Amino acid sequence: MKTLIIAEKPDMGRTIAAVIEPKAQNKRSYLEGERYIITWAIGHLVSLAEPDQYDPKYKRWNDADLPIIPDRFILWPNPKTREQLKTIGELAKRSDRLVNACDAGREGQLIFHLIRQYLKMSQPTQRLWISDLTPETIRRGFDSLRSDQEYDPLTRAARARSEADWLVGMNASRAFTIRHKTLLSVGRVQTPVLALLYDRHKEITAFDSETYFVVQASFSQEDITYKGLWQGDRITSKEKAEELAARVSGKPARILSYETNETKEYPFRLYDLTLLQREANGKYGYPAKKTLDIAQALYEKHKVITYPRTSSNYVTEENIPVMGKVLQMLEQTPYGPLAQGADRSRVHKGNKAVCNPAKVEDHHAILPTPKRPGTLSTEEQNIYDLIVRRFLSHYYPPALYNNHEVLTEVEKELFKTRAKQQLDPGWRVVLANDEVSAAKEKSRKKKPEEQTDEKEDELLLTDRPFEVNKDGAVHCVEAAALEKATKPPKPYTEGTLLKAMESAGKSIEDEELRDAMKQIGLGTPATRAATIERLKYVGYIVTAGKRLDITTKGCAAIELIRGAGVELLASPEMTGRWEQRLHQISKGEASDELFMQKVKEFAQMIVGKVRHQPQAAPSLFGDSQQSKRGGKGKGRGSKPYAAGEKPAAEQGGKKSASTVSKQPATKKAKPIKEETSSPAVIGDCPRPGCGGQLVEGKRGYGCLRFREGCSFVIWKQQQGRSVTAAMAKQLAAKGETRKITNRAGSDTAVSGKWVLADSSTGALEFVNA
């Protein structure tokens, strides 16, 4: 008998096999050697069953059937990967030991144990827990395998998270959908994230801009000139500002005070996933999901970075020697000059800015591995470059600055000058040229939380000497009144939304919960990108360049949820309490059974509250007919509000993909009208188990079996680009189009192809070539 190793994905399985069974025979869906059989999942091979798999009556969404609370959760195989699941079952019969080699985290634990439970595999099991896929790490991981039973608390937490999300998402989404006769998606993480976008939208639309004036004066002293801003209460009168400027212009002045102080700026934190996604969005405009996919490829396929789905910005003592090997490898790459100039003594176990084991949970910060990169795509190189430069920055000294503050008086009026002079760039030498420029611009501005409308204070950033003579004569060369206007909060981008999700607990009053949320936020690093994609998919938000706009349907969702008396669904407090309790369960400090009992009671409460809510008018959801077909992203009941337009009402929230996959049916619901003529069939519906056919409609290519619950649609308008019938036919048949040259909005033409990202929904992704 042999040991069966189950990895999470094929690339991971093959990498492991190459290390522990290099002569293993390739059997396509597994590799077999003398001691080990190595196979893999392909993501979730098994998941929680849909309601109609408990009882066919649940195919129709009826209020009388709610809440749906199974006595025991049923597992259901993914039809698309059923053969791989069957293969694992057959291999298990030839094995007397199992190794769980799925991703080292809560989700990887769940993937393995759902497979194990469904196939009834009872063999003794060990756990491989590693953070990168280099040969050295894999060997070390197999030398220190631990019993999977030691991870039982993590397994219980993973199951509880999955089942709790099912209960809330399934019941809340059905309750709101049935009540308001529009397909509405609700869930634990998605809904409070949507609430962040809604509240920001309300702030922007309610904002009244105010015009005010600042007076800026230019001063000269011998061969030095500098500018200062008038210090005083805000001026709202143009005449008053111009009078002040005229009064000081051309007049003698004197320096009241001149202070300097030297400061150090240390390297930014090593990357966790969310920070990497935020910076990639800011620099390259990459959506969070795209950055995650690229990072995952760098980890799994190229093996040049460590495990990316981490929430830590620090490393442990064990990582320090490996980091030294990475530095040595980088000397032989285009990063050679920077690696050779690095000071190895700066990274050590006593440097708490880098090595802080107390702040490392399951995985350390994202690092390059000692493996020299081969050929990377442009996008892969961009993300790798960010990670490498951040890594190298910690081997350099802090940047040194001299901060100057000058108070100049002229005609009894006070002007302030601030200058930041760079003395030594320190670690900033590792930044790319464009990053240096961006950093300078960023440092001129205050952080958003520091900005006020009360005072305007410009900062001069320079690498040239700046110095004035406190006792020397000064002359006000000229002064001018500058018109300004207060600005509303900025709309969210994916980068700023990720940051808001991370710090969503700041407004929570409960001190203990607020402290817990500091470490948790909304969602996890591994799920935040999927949450944003989900909001797009259900038609609650749309993208406009980098900006994220909430739609009429998205606004209605939040207003209905709050109006139903279940506002906890739209608050970070609920998900904060959940994650706090799930963390305790994963550490063996809390009961998963008690947690699930509370979740069931909450699901019952939601259904009861929504049942008594007045039905919303169809006009609140934008395009009501499209809303009834479900939200698939851009275009479906998803008109964004224009500036100054007030929201009507819209609803939102997160739910599992399965939650919106069935068309609700109630006695009062009006049927969706079918086309009177027979539309041409494009091809077979790709949705697993459907068996229907795709036809062209006014806005998209949908399945004729939508009445039976198929929600598959390929929308004609995608990310500012058009999908033709010929492309839809290729997508249905092959899962991708041929290479095309396309144009998004007014942007330059780009080459690439459409890829069917989700065969159950019709969601597409444009992949640049």
mmCIF file of C-alpha atoms in Angstrom, residues 22-233:
data_model
loop_
_atom_site.group_PDB
_atom_site.id
_atom_site.type_symbol
_atom_site.label_atom_id
_atom_site.label_comp_id
_atom_site.label_asym_id
_atom_site.label_seq_id
_atom_site.Cartn_x
_atom_site.Cartn_y
_atom_site.Cartn_z
ATOM 1 C CA PRO A 22 11.121 12.336 -9.175
ATOM 2 C CA LYS A 23 10.714 9.066 -11.124
ATOM 3 C CA ALA A 24 6.940 8.914 -10.678
ATOM 4 C CA GLN A 25 4.931 7.867 -13.723
ATOM 5 C CA ASN A 26 2.595 10.507 -15.123
ATOM 6 C CA LYS A 27 -0.931 9.082 -15.294
ATOM 7 C CA ARG A 28 -2.501 12.394 -16.437
ATOM 8 C CA SER A 29 -4.768 12.905 -13.406
ATOM 9 C CA TYR A 30 -2.162 11.663 -10.924
ATOM 10 C CA LEU A 31 1.491 10.628 -10.615
ATOM 11 C CA GLU A 32 2.592 7.351 -9.074
ATOM 12 C CA GLY A 33 5.967 6.388 -7.681
ATOM 13 C CA GLU A 34 7.324 3.642 -5.460
ATOM 14 C CA ARG A 35 6.095 5.142 -2.176
ATOM 15 C CA TYR A 36 3.675 7.898 -3.082
ATOM 16 C CA ILE A 37 0.699 8.540 -5.313
ATOM 17 C CA ILE A 38 0.272 12.250 -5.882
ATOM 18 C CA THR A 39 -3.021 13.663 -7.109
ATOM 19 C CA TRP A 40 -4.953 16.890 -6.678
ATOM 20 C CA ALA A 41 -8.209 18.678 -6.289
ATOM 21 C CA ILE A 42 -9.107 21.373 -8.801
ATOM 22 C CA GLY A 43 -10.379 23.891 -6.308
ATOM 23 C CA HIS A 44 -13.601 22.697 -4.689
ATOM 24 C CA LEU A 45 -14.447 19.221 -6.011
ATOM 25 C CA VAL A 46 -17.164 18.981 -3.366
ATOM 26 C CA SER A 47 -19.361 21.702 -1.917
ATOM 27 C CA LEU A 48 -22.542 22.135 0.100
ATOM 28 C CA ALA A 49 -25.597 21.015 -1.843
ATOM 29 C CA GLU A 50 -28.180 23.407 -3.270
ATOM 30 C CA PRO A 51 -31.561 23.511 -1.488
ATOM 31 C CA ASP A 52 -33.325 21.576 -4.276
ATOM 32 C CA GLN A 53 -30.897 18.709 -3.691
ATOM 33 C CA TYR A 54 -32.489 18.356 -0.258
ATOM 34 C CA ASP A 55 -36.040 18.554 -1.638
ATOM 35 C CA PRO A 56 -37.220 19.260 -5.235
ATOM 36 C CA LYS A 57 -39.790 21.711 -3.871
ATOM 37 C CA TYR A 58 -36.967 24.204 -3.233
ATOM 38 C CA LYS A 59 -36.510 24.671 -6.986
ATOM 39 C CA ARG A 60 -39.366 27.140 -6.668
ATOM 40 C CA TRP A 61 -38.633 30.005 -4.301
ATOM 41 C CA ASN A 62 -41.614 30.129 -1.963
ATOM 42 C CA ASP A 63 -41.908 32.149 1.206
ATOM 43 C CA ALA A 64 -43.694 29.300 3.002
ATOM 44 C CA ASP A 65 -40.560 27.130 2.662
ATOM 45 C CA LEU A 66 -38.331 29.569 4.548
ATOM 46 C CA PRO A 67 -36.174 29.346 6.506
ATOM 47 C CA ILE A 68 -34.253 26.451 4.975
ATOM 48 C CA ILE A 69 -32.212 24.943 7.807
ATOM 49 C CA PRO A 70 -30.970 21.402 7.102
ATOM 50 C CA ASP A 71 -30.655 18.980 10.012
ATOM 51 C CA ARG A 72 -27.504 17.733 8.303
ATOM 52 C CA PHE A 73 -25.668 19.398 5.437
ATOM 53 C CA ILE A 74 -25.448 17.338 2.256
ATOM 54 C CA LEU A 75 -22.301 17.400 0.135
ATOM 55 C CA TRP A 76 -22.519 17.550 -3.633
ATOM 56 C CA PRO A 77 -19.788 16.934 -6.225
ATOM 57 C CA ASN A 78 -18.968 19.559 -8.806
ATOM 58 C CA PRO A 79 -20.263 18.084 -12.106
ATOM 59 C CA LYS A 80 -17.352 19.594 -14.047
ATOM 60 C CA THR A 81 -14.738 17.793 -11.967
ATOM 61 C CA ARG A 82 -16.602 14.605 -11.093
ATOM 62 C CA GLU A 83 -14.040 12.432 -12.906
ATOM 63 C CA GLN A 84 -11.176 13.801 -10.805
ATOM 64 C CA LEU A 85 -13.167 13.132 -7.640
ATOM 65 C CA LYS A 86 -13.781 9.578 -8.836
ATOM 66 C CA THR A 87 -10.039 9.188 -9.503
ATOM 67 C CA ILE A 88 -9.197 10.255 -5.946
ATOM 68 C CA GLY A 89 -11.682 7.725 -4.591
ATOM 69 C CA GLU A 90 -10.110 4.907 -6.626
ATOM 70 C CA LEU A 91 -6.583 5.906 -5.607
ATOM 71 C CA ALA A 92 -7.603 6.022 -1.957
ATOM 72 C CA LYS A 93 -8.548 2.337 -2.113
ATOM 73 C CA ARG A 94 -4.924 1.535 -2.963
ATOM 74 C CA SER A 95 -3.537 3.677 -0.138
ATOM 75 C CA ASP A 96 -3.165 3.127 3.586
ATOM 76 C CA ARG A 97 -2.202 6.718 4.456
ATOM 77 C CA LEU A 98 -3.229 10.186 3.297
ATOM 78 C CA VAL A 99 -1.357 13.489 3.218
ATOM 79 C CA ASN A 100 -3.351 16.726 3.065
ATOM 80 C CA ALA A 101 -1.170 18.929 0.841
ATOM 81 C CA CYS A 102 -3.827 21.527 0.044
ATOM 82 C CA ASP A 103 -3.090 25.196 0.670
ATOM 83 C CA ALA A 104 -1.971 25.781 4.240
ATOM 84 C CA GLY A 105 -4.962 27.739 5.489
ATOM 85 C CA ARG A 106 -8.627 27.508 6.454
ATOM 86 C CA GLU A 107 -9.913 27.124 2.889
ATOM 87 C CA GLY A 108 -7.338 24.472 1.979
ATOM 88 C CA GLN A 109 -8.369 22.557 5.080
ATOM 89 C CA LEU A 110 -12.000 22.710 3.980
ATOM 90 C CA ILE A 111 -11.301 21.556 0.409
ATOM 91 C CA PHE A 112 -9.475 18.455 1.621
ATOM 92 C CA HIS A 113 -11.940 17.489 4.322
ATOM 93 C CA LEU A 114 -15.027 17.855 2.139
ATOM 94 C CA ILE A 115 -13.382 15.412 -0.308
ATOM 95 C CA ARG A 116 -12.442 13.091 2.535
ATOM 96 C CA GLN A 117 -15.956 13.178 3.986
ATOM 97 C CA TYR A 118 -17.724 12.670 0.661
ATOM 98 C CA LEU A 119 -15.511 9.735 -0.336
ATOM 99 C CA LYS A 120 -15.578 8.310 3.205
ATOM 100 C CA MET A 121 -11.786 8.035 3.354
ATOM 101 C CA SER A 122 -10.857 6.822 6.847
ATOM 102 C CA GLN A 123 -7.103 6.300 6.478
ATOM 103 C CA PRO A 124 -4.706 7.971 8.945
ATOM 104 C CA THR A 125 -3.969 11.456 7.655
ATOM 105 C CA GLN A 126 -1.012 13.800 7.966
ATOM 106 C CA ARG A 127 -0.786 17.490 7.147
ATOM 107 C CA LEU A 128 1.804 19.188 4.924
ATOM 108 C CA TRP A 129 2.018 22.834 5.977
ATOM 109 C CA ILE A 130 4.366 24.927 3.823
ATOM 110 C CA SER A 131 4.554 28.529 2.622
ATOM 111 C CA ASP A 132 6.371 28.139 -0.688
ATOM 112 C CA LEU A 133 6.953 25.465 -3.313
ATOM 113 C CA THR A 134 10.730 25.410 -3.523
ATOM 114 C CA PRO A 135 12.309 21.924 -3.317
ATOM 115 C CA GLU A 136 14.019 22.748 -0.026
ATOM 116 C CA THR A 137 10.764 23.822 1.626
ATOM 117 C CA ILE A 138 8.863 20.793 0.300
ATOM 118 C CA ARG A 139 11.523 18.395 1.635
ATOM 119 C CA ARG A 140 11.545 20.158 4.986
ATOM 120 C CA GLY A 141 7.734 20.008 5.063
ATOM 121 C CA PHE A 142 7.661 16.252 4.484
ATOM 122 C CA ASP A 143 10.316 15.762 7.137
ATOM 123 C CA SER A 144 8.053 17.481 9.646
ATOM 124 C CA LEU A 145 4.586 16.178 8.743
ATOM 125 C CA ARG A 146 2.123 16.415 11.606
ATOM 126 C CA SER A 147 -1.052 14.492 12.288
ATOM 127 C CA ASP A 148 -4.027 16.126 10.607
ATOM 128 C CA GLN A 149 -5.903 15.629 13.871
ATOM 129 C CA GLU A 150 -3.814 18.447 15.317
ATOM 130 C CA TYR A 151 -5.641 20.695 12.846
ATOM 131 C CA ASP A 152 -9.131 19.541 13.880
ATOM 132 C CA PRO A 153 -10.013 22.956 15.365
ATOM 133 C CA LEU A 154 -9.108 24.624 12.051
ATOM 134 C CA THR A 155 -11.233 22.057 10.202
ATOM 135 C CA ARG A 156 -14.213 22.785 12.476
ATOM 136 C CA ALA A 157 -13.786 26.517 11.914
ATOM 137 C CA ALA A 158 -13.648 25.988 8.143
ATOM 138 C CA ARG A 159 -16.840 23.911 8.155
ATOM 139 C CA ALA A 160 -18.610 26.394 10.409
ATOM 140 C CA ARG A 161 -17.693 29.294 8.118
ATOM 141 C CA SER A 162 -18.961 27.436 5.052
ATOM 142 C CA GLU A 163 -22.229 26.267 6.606
ATOM 143 C CA ALA A 164 -22.943 29.605 8.296
ATOM 144 C CA ASP A 165 -22.441 31.511 5.054
ATOM 145 C CA TRP A 166 -24.805 29.045 3.340
ATOM 146 C CA LEU A 167 -27.517 29.552 5.970
ATOM 147 C CA VAL A 168 -27.407 33.341 5.925
ATOM 148 C CA GLY A 169 -26.826 33.784 2.196
ATOM 149 C CA MET A 170 -29.411 31.234 1.098
ATOM 150 C CA ASN A 171 -32.185 32.351 3.430
ATOM 151 C CA ALA A 172 -31.593 36.106 3.289
ATOM 152 C CA SER A 173 -31.266 36.146 -0.505
ATOM 153 C CA ARG A 174 -34.415 34.098 -0.994
ATOM 154 C CA ALA A 175 -36.362 36.096 1.576
ATOM 155 C CA PHE A 176 -35.535 39.475 0.018
ATOM 156 C CA THR A 177 -35.945 38.163 -3.536
ATOM 157 C CA ILE A 178 -39.357 36.639 -2.870
ATOM 158 C CA ARG A 179 -40.585 39.669 -0.964
ATOM 159 C CA HIS A 180 -39.514 42.247 -3.549
ATOM 160 C CA LYS A 181 -39.824 40.124 -6.708
ATOM 161 C CA THR A 182 -36.338 41.095 -7.858
ATOM 162 C CA LEU A 183 -33.293 38.873 -7.625
ATOM 163 C CA LEU A 184 -31.369 40.165 -4.612
ATOM 164 C CA SER A 185 -28.124 38.791 -3.278
ATOM 165 C CA VAL A 186 -27.367 39.083 0.435
ATOM 166 C CA GLY A 187 -24.494 37.780 2.505
ATOM 167 C CA ARG A 188 -22.209 38.175 5.468
ATOM 168 C CA VAL A 189 -19.230 39.909 3.832
ATOM 169 C CA GLN A 190 -20.663 41.204 0.564
ATOM 170 C CA THR A 191 -23.436 43.228 2.185
ATOM 171 C CA PRO A 192 -21.328 45.310 4.610
ATOM 172 C CA VAL A 193 -18.825 45.961 1.811
ATOM 173 C CA LEU A 194 -21.686 47.207 -0.354
ATOM 174 C CA ALA A 195 -22.750 49.372 2.600
ATOM 175 C CA LEU A 196 -19.323 51.030 2.570
ATOM 176 C CA LEU A 197 -19.865 51.981 -1.080
ATOM 177 C CA TYR A 198 -23.427 53.120 -0.372
ATOM 178 C CA ASP A 199 -22.430 55.341 2.547
ATOM 179 C CA ARG A 200 -19.600 56.904 0.536
ATOM 180 C CA HIS A 201 -22.030 57.521 -2.334
ATOM 181 C CA LYS A 202 -24.424 59.267 0.068
ATOM 182 C CA GLU A 203 -21.611 61.450 1.393
ATOM 183 C CA ILE A 204 -20.633 62.466 -2.134
ATOM 184 C CA THR A 205 -24.166 63.214 -3.340
ATOM 185 C CA ALA A 206 -25.006 65.176 -0.167
ATOM 186 C CA PHE A 207 -21.814 67.228 -0.336
ATOM 187 C CA ASP A 208 -22.150 70.956 -0.952
ATOM 188 C CA SER A 209 -18.929 72.477 -2.205
ATOM 189 C CA GLU A 210 -17.833 75.762 -0.634
ATOM 190 C CA THR A 211 -15.592 78.302 -2.337
ATOM 191 C CA TYR A 212 -12.837 79.873 -0.255
ATOM 192 C CA PHE A 213 -9.563 81.700 -0.825
ATOM 193 C CA VAL A 214 -5.982 81.296 0.331
ATOM 194 C CA VAL A 215 -3.302 83.947 0.124
ATOM 195 C CA GLN A 216 0.127 82.802 -1.024
ATOM 196 C CA ALA A 217 3.152 85.070 -0.763
ATOM 197 C CA SER A 218 6.610 84.802 -2.349
ATOM 198 C CA PHE A 219 9.569 85.905 -0.236
ATOM 199 C CA SER A 220 13.192 86.569 -1.112
ATOM 200 C CA GLN A 221 16.281 86.695 1.081
ATOM 201 C CA GLU A 222 19.583 87.282 -0.703
ATOM 202 C CA ASP A 223 19.740 84.419 -3.280
ATOM 203 C CA ILE A 224 16.930 82.340 -1.724
ATOM 204 C CA THR A 225 13.234 82.526 -2.621
ATOM 205 C CA TYR A 226 10.452 80.668 -0.869
ATOM 206 C CA LYS A 227 6.669 80.699 -0.660
ATOM 207 C CA GLY A 228 4.406 80.834 2.350
ATOM 208 C CA LEU A 229 0.683 80.510 3.022
ATOM 209 C CA TRP A 230 -1.249 83.005 5.104
ATOM 210 C CA GLN A 231 -2.192 81.716 8.547
ATOM 211 C CA GLY A 232 -5.625 82.638 9.806
ATOM 212 C CA ASP A 233 -9.313 81.814 9.667
#
